[in-house]
């Protein structure tokens, strides 16, 4: 829930990250990573590069961590984002590509980590590309069934975000363009 307080963080006090809840809608599967070092399961995410749009960060980081290329998926969500002035209220799209959630964590040395989460789509039968992870990343690519994702994910935030994404696609997705 939103806090009524204010906070100020300068650029050397926060990091922006983006991730995805990538779904194979037809097979009812969610793309996860398993950390080899700890055995924890999480959603793929990572830091934004300078001048990189948030949506591109989400796609790039998902690919780097999983070896799977994903596409952002328009979904039916409630959002406080405003409509462009060229769109009439009655023409509001039923499905949009906007962050489904944002999480905030305080990392080491008090650095604020802000993570924007997007819904994406991918084919769970695709073989992951090799060599996409960075040196310090040791992840396995895992596809979990919609019904098991809550019990598979290691972190409460990830569980809530995955469940919201699954609920959003069940409400309706826009046809692929």
Short mmCIF file of N, CA and C in Angstrom, two decimals:
data_model
loop_
_atom_site.label_atom_id
_atom_site.label_comp_id
_atom_site.label_asym_id
_atom_site.label_seq_id
_atom_site.Cartn_x
_atom_site.Cartn_y
_atom_site.Cartn_z
N UNK A 1 0.83 -1.19 0.00
CA UNK A 1 0.00 0.00 0.00
C UNK A 1 0.88 1.25 0.00
N UNK A 2 0.36 2.31 -0.55
CA UNK A 2 1.12 3.54 -0.67
C UNK A 2 1.26 4.23 0.69
N UNK A 3 2.42 4.78 0.90
CA UNK A 3 2.68 5.53 2.12
C UNK A 3 2.27 6.98 1.90
N UNK A 4 1.85 7.65 2.96
CA UNK A 4 1.48 9.06 2.83
C UNK A 4 2.70 9.95 3.01
N UNK A 5 3.82 9.38 3.44
CA UNK A 5 5.04 10.15 3.65
C UNK A 5 5.76 10.42 2.34
N UNK A 6 6.75 11.27 2.43
CA UNK A 6 7.55 11.60 1.25
C UNK A 6 8.97 11.13 1.49
N UNK A 7 9.68 10.88 0.41
CA UNK A 7 11.10 10.57 0.52
C UNK A 7 11.79 11.12 -0.71
N UNK A 8 13.04 11.43 -0.56
CA UNK A 8 13.85 11.98 -1.65
C UNK A 8 15.10 11.14 -1.76
N UNK A 9 15.38 10.67 -2.95
CA UNK A 9 16.56 9.86 -3.21
C UNK A 9 17.25 10.40 -4.45
N UNK A 10 18.50 10.81 -4.32
CA UNK A 10 19.26 11.27 -5.48
C UNK A 10 19.79 10.07 -6.26
N UNK A 11 20.27 10.31 -7.45
CA UNK A 11 20.63 9.25 -8.39
C UNK A 11 21.68 8.28 -7.86
N UNK A 12 22.48 8.69 -6.91
CA UNK A 12 23.49 7.78 -6.34
C UNK A 12 22.94 7.02 -5.12
N UNK A 13 21.62 7.14 -4.89
CA UNK A 13 21.01 6.49 -3.74
C UNK A 13 19.94 5.47 -4.13
N UNK A 14 19.72 5.28 -5.44
CA UNK A 14 18.73 4.30 -5.87
C UNK A 14 19.17 3.65 -7.17
N UNK A 15 18.59 2.50 -7.43
CA UNK A 15 18.80 1.80 -8.69
C UNK A 15 17.43 1.38 -9.22
N UNK A 16 17.26 1.47 -10.53
CA UNK A 16 16.02 1.04 -11.17
C UNK A 16 16.27 -0.31 -11.81
N UNK A 17 15.38 -1.24 -11.55
CA UNK A 17 15.42 -2.55 -12.17
C UNK A 17 14.06 -2.82 -12.81
N UNK A 18 14.04 -3.77 -13.74
CA UNK A 18 12.80 -4.19 -14.38
C UNK A 18 12.82 -5.69 -14.56
N UNK A 19 11.63 -6.27 -14.50
CA UNK A 19 11.51 -7.71 -14.68
C UNK A 19 10.19 -8.06 -15.32
N UNK A 20 10.03 -9.35 -15.58
CA UNK A 20 8.79 -9.81 -16.20
C UNK A 20 8.21 -11.00 -15.46
N UNK A 21 6.90 -11.10 -15.62
CA UNK A 21 6.18 -12.34 -15.38
C UNK A 21 5.89 -12.82 -16.78
N UNK A 22 6.72 -13.74 -17.28
CA UNK A 22 6.58 -14.22 -18.65
C UNK A 22 5.75 -15.49 -18.66
N UNK A 23 4.70 -15.46 -19.47
CA UNK A 23 3.71 -16.53 -19.47
C UNK A 23 3.64 -17.22 -20.83
N UNK A 24 3.51 -18.52 -20.80
CA UNK A 24 3.10 -19.28 -21.97
C UNK A 24 1.62 -19.54 -21.72
N UNK A 25 0.78 -18.66 -22.26
CA UNK A 25 -0.64 -18.67 -21.94
C UNK A 25 -1.29 -19.98 -22.36
N UNK A 26 -0.96 -20.47 -23.56
CA UNK A 26 -1.58 -21.69 -24.07
C UNK A 26 -1.26 -22.93 -23.25
N UNK A 27 -0.08 -22.95 -22.65
CA UNK A 27 0.34 -24.11 -21.86
C UNK A 27 0.24 -23.85 -20.35
N UNK A 28 -0.24 -22.66 -19.97
CA UNK A 28 -0.42 -22.28 -18.56
C UNK A 28 0.87 -22.44 -17.75
N UNK A 29 1.94 -21.81 -18.26
CA UNK A 29 3.25 -21.89 -17.60
C UNK A 29 3.82 -20.49 -17.38
N UNK A 30 4.65 -20.37 -16.32
CA UNK A 30 5.31 -19.12 -15.96
C UNK A 30 6.82 -19.35 -15.97
N UNK A 31 7.56 -18.41 -16.57
CA UNK A 31 9.01 -18.50 -16.66
C UNK A 31 9.67 -18.01 -15.38
N UNK A 32 10.49 -18.86 -14.76
CA UNK A 32 11.18 -18.53 -13.52
C UNK A 32 12.68 -18.79 -13.68
N UNK A 33 13.44 -18.28 -12.74
CA UNK A 33 14.85 -18.65 -12.63
C UNK A 33 15.06 -19.32 -11.28
N UNK A 34 15.96 -20.30 -11.28
CA UNK A 34 16.37 -20.95 -10.04
C UNK A 34 17.83 -20.61 -9.82
N UNK A 35 18.11 -20.01 -8.67
CA UNK A 35 19.48 -19.64 -8.32
C UNK A 35 20.23 -20.90 -7.92
N UNK A 36 21.24 -21.25 -8.68
CA UNK A 36 22.00 -22.48 -8.38
C UNK A 36 22.65 -22.43 -7.00
N UNK A 37 23.12 -21.27 -6.60
CA UNK A 37 23.84 -21.11 -5.32
C UNK A 37 22.93 -21.34 -4.12
N UNK A 38 21.69 -20.86 -4.20
CA UNK A 38 20.79 -20.92 -3.04
C UNK A 38 19.60 -21.85 -3.23
N UNK A 39 19.29 -22.21 -4.49
CA UNK A 39 18.12 -23.02 -4.76
C UNK A 39 16.81 -22.24 -4.74
N UNK A 40 16.90 -20.92 -4.60
CA UNK A 40 15.70 -20.08 -4.56
C UNK A 40 15.15 -19.88 -5.98
N UNK A 41 13.83 -19.76 -6.06
CA UNK A 41 13.15 -19.51 -7.32
C UNK A 41 12.63 -18.07 -7.30
N UNK A 42 12.81 -17.37 -8.43
CA UNK A 42 12.31 -16.00 -8.51
C UNK A 42 11.94 -15.67 -9.95
N UNK A 43 11.34 -14.50 -10.11
CA UNK A 43 11.05 -13.97 -11.42
C UNK A 43 12.32 -13.29 -11.95
N UNK A 44 12.56 -13.33 -13.26
CA UNK A 44 13.76 -12.69 -13.82
C UNK A 44 13.63 -11.16 -13.78
N UNK A 45 14.75 -10.52 -13.43
CA UNK A 45 14.77 -9.05 -13.35
C UNK A 45 16.22 -8.59 -13.31
N UNK A 46 16.43 -7.29 -13.51
CA UNK A 46 17.77 -6.75 -13.39
C UNK A 46 17.80 -5.26 -13.62
N UNK A 47 19.01 -4.73 -13.47
CA UNK A 47 19.21 -3.28 -13.53
C UNK A 47 19.05 -2.69 -14.92
N UNK A 48 18.50 -1.50 -14.92
CA UNK A 48 18.35 -0.69 -16.13
C UNK A 48 19.70 -0.09 -16.51
N UNK A 49 20.00 -0.10 -17.81
CA UNK A 49 21.19 0.58 -18.32
C UNK A 49 20.88 2.06 -18.51
N UNK A 50 21.88 2.89 -18.52
CA UNK A 50 21.69 4.32 -18.77
C UNK A 50 21.00 4.51 -20.11
N UNK A 51 19.99 5.38 -20.14
CA UNK A 51 19.21 5.74 -21.32
C UNK A 51 18.34 4.61 -21.87
N UNK A 52 18.22 3.51 -21.18
CA UNK A 52 17.42 2.38 -21.66
C UNK A 52 15.97 2.53 -21.18
N UNK A 53 15.00 2.41 -22.08
CA UNK A 53 13.59 2.45 -21.65
C UNK A 53 13.26 1.27 -20.72
N UNK A 54 12.33 1.48 -19.80
CA UNK A 54 11.97 0.44 -18.83
C UNK A 54 11.53 -0.85 -19.51
N UNK A 55 10.71 -0.73 -20.55
CA UNK A 55 10.21 -1.93 -21.23
C UNK A 55 11.36 -2.73 -21.83
N UNK A 56 12.34 -2.05 -22.42
CA UNK A 56 13.49 -2.75 -23.01
C UNK A 56 14.34 -3.41 -21.92
N UNK A 57 14.45 -2.77 -20.77
CA UNK A 57 15.18 -3.38 -19.65
C UNK A 57 14.53 -4.69 -19.25
N UNK A 58 13.22 -4.69 -19.12
CA UNK A 58 12.51 -5.91 -18.72
C UNK A 58 12.76 -7.04 -19.71
N UNK A 59 12.69 -6.73 -21.01
CA UNK A 59 12.92 -7.75 -22.04
C UNK A 59 14.36 -8.24 -22.03
N UNK A 60 15.31 -7.31 -21.96
CA UNK A 60 16.73 -7.67 -21.99
C UNK A 60 17.11 -8.50 -20.79
N UNK A 61 16.70 -8.07 -19.61
CA UNK A 61 17.07 -8.79 -18.39
C UNK A 61 16.47 -10.19 -18.36
N UNK A 62 15.23 -10.31 -18.82
CA UNK A 62 14.62 -11.64 -18.88
C UNK A 62 15.41 -12.54 -19.82
N UNK A 63 15.80 -12.02 -20.98
CA UNK A 63 16.59 -12.81 -21.94
C UNK A 63 17.95 -13.17 -21.35
N UNK A 64 18.62 -12.19 -20.75
CA UNK A 64 19.95 -12.46 -20.19
C UNK A 64 19.91 -13.53 -19.11
N UNK A 65 18.91 -13.49 -18.25
CA UNK A 65 18.87 -14.42 -17.12
C UNK A 65 18.31 -15.80 -17.49
N UNK A 66 17.48 -15.87 -18.54
CA UNK A 66 16.84 -17.14 -18.87
C UNK A 66 17.27 -17.74 -20.20
N UNK A 67 17.78 -16.90 -21.10
CA UNK A 67 18.08 -17.37 -22.45
C UNK A 67 16.84 -17.47 -23.32
N UNK A 68 15.71 -16.98 -22.84
CA UNK A 68 14.44 -17.02 -23.57
C UNK A 68 14.05 -15.61 -23.99
N UNK A 69 13.75 -15.46 -25.28
CA UNK A 69 13.26 -14.16 -25.77
C UNK A 69 11.76 -14.07 -25.50
N UNK A 70 11.35 -12.98 -24.88
CA UNK A 70 9.95 -12.76 -24.55
C UNK A 70 9.47 -11.48 -25.20
N UNK A 71 8.15 -11.33 -25.28
CA UNK A 71 7.53 -10.11 -25.78
C UNK A 71 6.57 -9.59 -24.72
N UNK A 72 6.50 -8.28 -24.58
CA UNK A 72 5.55 -7.72 -23.64
C UNK A 72 4.13 -8.05 -24.10
N UNK A 73 3.28 -8.29 -23.13
CA UNK A 73 1.92 -8.75 -23.40
C UNK A 73 0.92 -7.73 -22.88
N UNK A 74 0.08 -7.17 -23.76
CA UNK A 74 -0.97 -6.27 -23.27
C UNK A 74 -1.96 -7.07 -22.42
N UNK A 75 -2.25 -6.56 -21.23
CA UNK A 75 -3.17 -7.25 -20.32
C UNK A 75 -4.18 -6.27 -19.75
N UNK A 76 -5.26 -6.83 -19.27
CA UNK A 76 -6.33 -6.05 -18.66
C UNK A 76 -5.98 -5.80 -17.19
N UNK A 77 -5.55 -4.58 -16.89
CA UNK A 77 -5.22 -4.20 -15.51
C UNK A 77 -5.83 -2.84 -15.22
N UNK A 78 -6.08 -2.59 -13.95
CA UNK A 78 -6.44 -1.25 -13.52
C UNK A 78 -5.14 -0.48 -13.39
N UNK A 79 -5.10 0.72 -13.97
CA UNK A 79 -3.89 1.53 -13.92
C UNK A 79 -4.26 2.99 -13.71
N UNK A 80 -3.38 3.69 -13.04
CA UNK A 80 -3.57 5.13 -12.84
C UNK A 80 -2.89 5.93 -13.96
N UNK A 81 -2.27 5.22 -14.92
CA UNK A 81 -1.65 5.92 -16.06
C UNK A 81 -2.73 6.68 -16.82
N UNK A 82 -2.37 7.84 -17.30
CA UNK A 82 -3.34 8.66 -18.04
C UNK A 82 -3.34 8.28 -19.51
N UNK A 83 -4.46 8.55 -20.15
CA UNK A 83 -4.58 8.31 -21.59
C UNK A 83 -3.89 9.42 -22.35
N UNK A 84 -3.28 9.11 -23.50
CA UNK A 84 -2.76 10.20 -24.34
C UNK A 84 -3.91 11.12 -24.73
N UNK A 85 -3.62 12.39 -24.97
CA UNK A 85 -4.68 13.36 -25.29
C UNK A 85 -5.40 12.99 -26.58
N UNK A 86 -4.78 12.19 -27.44
CA UNK A 86 -5.40 11.80 -28.71
C UNK A 86 -6.43 10.68 -28.54
N UNK A 87 -6.52 10.07 -27.35
CA UNK A 87 -7.44 8.95 -27.12
C UNK A 87 -8.60 9.41 -26.26
N UNK A 88 -9.81 9.16 -26.73
CA UNK A 88 -11.01 9.51 -25.98
C UNK A 88 -11.22 8.49 -24.87
N UNK A 89 -11.78 8.92 -23.75
CA UNK A 89 -12.02 8.04 -22.61
C UNK A 89 -12.80 6.80 -23.01
N UNK A 90 -13.80 6.96 -23.85
CA UNK A 90 -14.62 5.81 -24.26
C UNK A 90 -13.84 4.83 -25.15
N UNK A 91 -12.70 5.28 -25.69
CA UNK A 91 -11.87 4.42 -26.53
C UNK A 91 -10.69 3.81 -25.75
N UNK A 92 -10.74 3.93 -24.43
CA UNK A 92 -9.67 3.39 -23.57
C UNK A 92 -9.44 1.93 -23.92
N UNK A 93 -8.19 1.53 -24.14
CA UNK A 93 -7.93 0.13 -24.49
C UNK A 93 -8.27 -0.81 -23.33
N UNK A 94 -8.75 -2.00 -23.69
CA UNK A 94 -9.09 -2.99 -22.67
C UNK A 94 -7.84 -3.66 -22.09
N UNK A 95 -6.78 -3.72 -22.90
CA UNK A 95 -5.52 -4.32 -22.46
C UNK A 95 -4.38 -3.35 -22.77
N UNK A 96 -3.44 -3.24 -21.86
CA UNK A 96 -2.35 -2.27 -22.00
C UNK A 96 -1.01 -2.90 -21.64
N UNK A 97 0.05 -2.27 -22.14
CA UNK A 97 1.40 -2.62 -21.72
C UNK A 97 1.87 -1.52 -20.77
N UNK A 98 1.72 -1.80 -19.51
CA UNK A 98 2.13 -0.91 -18.43
C UNK A 98 2.66 -1.81 -17.32
N UNK A 99 3.45 -1.27 -16.41
CA UNK A 99 3.88 -2.11 -15.29
C UNK A 99 2.67 -2.64 -14.52
N UNK A 100 2.70 -3.92 -14.21
CA UNK A 100 1.62 -4.53 -13.42
C UNK A 100 1.87 -4.27 -11.95
N UNK A 101 3.12 -4.00 -11.59
CA UNK A 101 3.48 -3.75 -10.19
C UNK A 101 4.82 -3.05 -10.14
N UNK A 102 5.09 -2.47 -8.99
CA UNK A 102 6.42 -1.93 -8.68
C UNK A 102 6.74 -2.36 -7.25
N UNK A 103 7.95 -2.81 -7.06
CA UNK A 103 8.38 -3.15 -5.71
C UNK A 103 9.57 -2.27 -5.33
N UNK A 104 9.69 -2.05 -4.04
CA UNK A 104 10.82 -1.28 -3.52
C UNK A 104 11.49 -2.10 -2.43
N UNK A 105 12.81 -2.14 -2.50
CA UNK A 105 13.59 -2.85 -1.50
C UNK A 105 14.77 -1.97 -1.12
N UNK A 106 15.18 -2.08 0.10
CA UNK A 106 16.40 -1.39 0.51
C UNK A 106 17.53 -2.39 0.45
N UNK A 107 18.46 -2.14 -0.44
CA UNK A 107 19.59 -3.04 -0.65
C UNK A 107 20.75 -2.64 0.26
N UNK A 108 21.89 -3.25 0.03
CA UNK A 108 23.07 -2.97 0.86
C UNK A 108 23.40 -1.48 0.87
N UNK A 109 24.00 -1.04 1.92
CA UNK A 109 24.36 0.37 2.14
C UNK A 109 23.18 1.32 2.00
N UNK A 110 21.97 0.82 2.22
CA UNK A 110 20.80 1.68 2.20
C UNK A 110 20.36 2.12 0.82
N UNK A 111 20.87 1.50 -0.24
CA UNK A 111 20.48 1.85 -1.61
C UNK A 111 19.06 1.36 -1.86
N UNK A 112 18.22 2.24 -2.36
CA UNK A 112 16.85 1.90 -2.69
C UNK A 112 16.82 1.22 -4.05
N UNK A 113 16.18 0.05 -4.13
CA UNK A 113 16.03 -0.68 -5.39
C UNK A 113 14.55 -0.64 -5.75
N UNK A 114 14.25 -0.04 -6.91
CA UNK A 114 12.89 0.09 -7.40
C UNK A 114 12.76 -0.84 -8.61
N UNK A 115 11.82 -1.78 -8.56
CA UNK A 115 11.67 -2.77 -9.62
C UNK A 115 10.30 -2.62 -10.28
N UNK A 116 10.30 -2.38 -11.58
CA UNK A 116 9.08 -2.30 -12.37
C UNK A 116 8.84 -3.66 -13.01
N UNK A 117 7.62 -4.18 -12.87
CA UNK A 117 7.27 -5.52 -13.35
C UNK A 117 6.29 -5.45 -14.49
N UNK A 118 6.58 -6.17 -15.56
CA UNK A 118 5.74 -6.23 -16.75
C UNK A 118 5.28 -7.66 -16.99
N UNK A 119 4.16 -7.81 -17.68
CA UNK A 119 3.69 -9.11 -18.12
C UNK A 119 4.21 -9.32 -19.54
N UNK A 120 4.72 -10.52 -19.78
CA UNK A 120 5.26 -10.85 -21.10
C UNK A 120 4.76 -12.22 -21.51
N UNK A 121 5.03 -12.58 -22.75
CA UNK A 121 4.65 -13.88 -23.28
C UNK A 121 5.86 -14.53 -23.92
N UNK A 122 5.87 -15.86 -23.86
CA UNK A 122 6.96 -16.65 -24.46
C UNK A 122 6.46 -18.06 -24.69
N UNK A 123 7.24 -18.82 -25.44
CA UNK A 123 6.94 -20.21 -25.75
C UNK A 123 7.77 -21.11 -24.84
N UNK A 124 7.10 -21.87 -24.00
CA UNK A 124 7.81 -22.71 -23.03
C UNK A 124 8.52 -23.90 -23.67
N UNK A 125 8.27 -24.15 -24.95
CA UNK A 125 8.96 -25.25 -25.63
C UNK A 125 10.26 -24.79 -26.28
N UNK A 126 10.54 -23.48 -26.24
CA UNK A 126 11.77 -22.94 -26.80
C UNK A 126 12.97 -23.37 -25.96
N UNK A 127 14.02 -23.79 -26.63
CA UNK A 127 15.25 -24.15 -25.93
C UNK A 127 15.98 -22.85 -25.59
N UNK A 128 16.35 -22.67 -24.30
CA UNK A 128 17.06 -21.43 -23.92
C UNK A 128 18.40 -21.29 -24.65
N UNK A 129 18.71 -20.06 -25.06
CA UNK A 129 20.02 -19.78 -25.66
C UNK A 129 21.08 -19.88 -24.57
N UNK A 130 22.23 -20.40 -24.93
CA UNK A 130 23.34 -20.54 -23.98
C UNK A 130 24.17 -19.25 -23.97
N UNK A 131 24.83 -19.00 -22.85
CA UNK A 131 25.79 -17.91 -22.75
C UNK A 131 25.20 -16.52 -22.62
N UNK A 132 23.97 -16.40 -22.16
CA UNK A 132 23.34 -15.07 -22.05
C UNK A 132 23.53 -14.45 -20.67
N UNK A 133 23.92 -15.26 -19.68
CA UNK A 133 24.05 -14.75 -18.31
C UNK A 133 25.40 -14.07 -18.11
N UNK A 134 25.41 -13.11 -17.19
CA UNK A 134 26.65 -12.43 -16.84
C UNK A 134 27.50 -13.34 -15.96
N UNK A 135 28.76 -12.97 -15.77
CA UNK A 135 29.71 -13.80 -15.04
C UNK A 135 29.21 -14.27 -13.68
N UNK A 136 28.62 -13.39 -12.91
CA UNK A 136 28.21 -13.73 -11.54
C UNK A 136 26.81 -14.34 -11.46
N UNK A 137 26.19 -14.56 -12.60
CA UNK A 137 24.84 -15.11 -12.62
C UNK A 137 24.90 -16.61 -12.91
N UNK A 138 24.30 -17.37 -12.02
CA UNK A 138 24.22 -18.81 -12.22
C UNK A 138 22.79 -19.24 -11.97
N UNK A 139 21.97 -19.15 -13.04
CA UNK A 139 20.56 -19.44 -12.95
C UNK A 139 20.20 -20.61 -13.86
N UNK A 140 19.21 -21.38 -13.44
CA UNK A 140 18.58 -22.36 -14.30
C UNK A 140 17.24 -21.78 -14.74
N UNK A 141 16.86 -22.04 -15.98
CA UNK A 141 15.58 -21.61 -16.51
C UNK A 141 14.54 -22.68 -16.18
N UNK A 142 13.44 -22.26 -15.58
CA UNK A 142 12.40 -23.18 -15.13
C UNK A 142 11.04 -22.64 -15.57
N UNK A 143 10.20 -23.54 -16.07
CA UNK A 143 8.81 -23.20 -16.37
C UNK A 143 7.93 -23.88 -15.33
N UNK A 144 7.15 -23.10 -14.59
CA UNK A 144 6.25 -23.65 -13.57
C UNK A 144 4.81 -23.54 -14.07
N UNK A 145 3.99 -24.52 -13.72
CA UNK A 145 2.57 -24.47 -14.05
C UNK A 145 1.90 -23.34 -13.28
N UNK A 146 0.88 -22.73 -13.88
CA UNK A 146 0.12 -21.68 -13.20
C UNK A 146 -0.28 -22.13 -11.80
N UNK A 147 -0.76 -23.37 -11.68
CA UNK A 147 -1.25 -23.86 -10.39
C UNK A 147 -0.15 -24.07 -9.36
N UNK A 148 1.10 -24.21 -9.80
CA UNK A 148 2.21 -24.48 -8.87
C UNK A 148 3.13 -23.29 -8.64
N UNK A 149 2.93 -22.21 -9.38
CA UNK A 149 3.89 -21.11 -9.31
C UNK A 149 3.94 -20.49 -7.90
N UNK A 150 2.81 -20.39 -7.24
CA UNK A 150 2.78 -19.82 -5.89
C UNK A 150 3.60 -20.62 -4.90
N UNK A 151 3.54 -21.94 -5.00
CA UNK A 151 4.30 -22.79 -4.08
C UNK A 151 5.75 -22.95 -4.52
N UNK A 152 6.07 -22.60 -5.76
CA UNK A 152 7.44 -22.73 -6.27
C UNK A 152 8.27 -21.49 -5.96
N UNK A 153 7.69 -20.31 -6.17
CA UNK A 153 8.44 -19.07 -5.94
C UNK A 153 8.86 -18.93 -4.48
N UNK A 154 10.06 -18.41 -4.26
CA UNK A 154 10.62 -18.31 -2.91
C UNK A 154 10.23 -17.04 -2.17
N UNK A 155 9.76 -16.01 -2.89
CA UNK A 155 9.54 -14.71 -2.27
C UNK A 155 8.07 -14.28 -2.40
N UNK A 156 7.53 -13.73 -1.32
CA UNK A 156 6.13 -13.31 -1.28
C UNK A 156 5.78 -12.31 -2.38
N UNK A 157 6.66 -11.31 -2.58
CA UNK A 157 6.38 -10.31 -3.63
C UNK A 157 6.25 -10.98 -4.99
N UNK A 158 7.18 -11.88 -5.31
CA UNK A 158 7.13 -12.57 -6.60
C UNK A 158 5.84 -13.37 -6.74
N UNK A 159 5.43 -14.03 -5.66
CA UNK A 159 4.19 -14.81 -5.69
C UNK A 159 3.00 -13.89 -6.01
N UNK A 160 2.91 -12.77 -5.31
CA UNK A 160 1.79 -11.83 -5.52
C UNK A 160 1.78 -11.28 -6.94
N UNK A 161 2.95 -10.95 -7.47
CA UNK A 161 3.04 -10.39 -8.82
C UNK A 161 2.66 -11.45 -9.85
N UNK A 162 3.17 -12.67 -9.70
CA UNK A 162 2.83 -13.75 -10.63
C UNK A 162 1.33 -14.03 -10.60
N UNK A 163 0.74 -14.07 -9.42
CA UNK A 163 -0.69 -14.32 -9.30
C UNK A 163 -1.51 -13.20 -9.96
N UNK A 164 -1.05 -11.96 -9.81
CA UNK A 164 -1.75 -10.83 -10.44
C UNK A 164 -1.65 -10.91 -11.97
N UNK A 165 -0.50 -11.33 -12.48
CA UNK A 165 -0.32 -11.46 -13.93
C UNK A 165 -1.22 -12.56 -14.48
N UNK A 166 -1.28 -13.68 -13.80
CA UNK A 166 -2.14 -14.78 -14.24
C UNK A 166 -3.60 -14.34 -14.21
N UNK A 167 -4.00 -13.65 -13.17
CA UNK A 167 -5.39 -13.14 -13.09
C UNK A 167 -5.66 -12.16 -14.23
N UNK A 168 -4.68 -11.32 -14.56
CA UNK A 168 -4.87 -10.33 -15.63
C UNK A 168 -5.05 -11.02 -16.98
N UNK A 169 -4.27 -12.06 -17.26
CA UNK A 169 -4.44 -12.71 -18.56
C UNK A 169 -5.75 -13.50 -18.61
N UNK A 170 -6.20 -13.94 -17.48
CA UNK A 170 -7.49 -14.64 -17.45
C UNK A 170 -8.65 -13.66 -17.73
N UNK A 171 -8.43 -12.37 -17.40
CA UNK A 171 -9.44 -11.35 -17.71
C UNK A 171 -9.43 -11.01 -19.19
N UNK A 172 -8.31 -11.21 -19.83
CA UNK A 172 -8.25 -10.94 -21.27
C UNK A 172 -6.95 -10.35 -21.73
N UNK A 173 -6.48 -10.84 -22.85
CA UNK A 173 -5.28 -10.30 -23.50
C UNK A 173 -5.67 -9.77 -24.87
N UNK A 174 -4.92 -8.79 -25.32
CA UNK A 174 -5.17 -8.25 -26.65
C UNK A 174 -4.62 -9.23 -27.69
N UNK A 175 -5.24 -9.30 -28.86
CA UNK A 175 -4.70 -10.18 -29.90
C UNK A 175 -3.31 -9.71 -30.31
N UNK A 176 -2.46 -10.67 -30.66
CA UNK A 176 -1.09 -10.32 -31.10
C UNK A 176 -1.17 -9.50 -32.37
N UNK A 177 -0.31 -8.49 -32.48
CA UNK A 177 -0.34 -7.65 -33.69
C UNK A 177 0.76 -8.03 -34.64
#
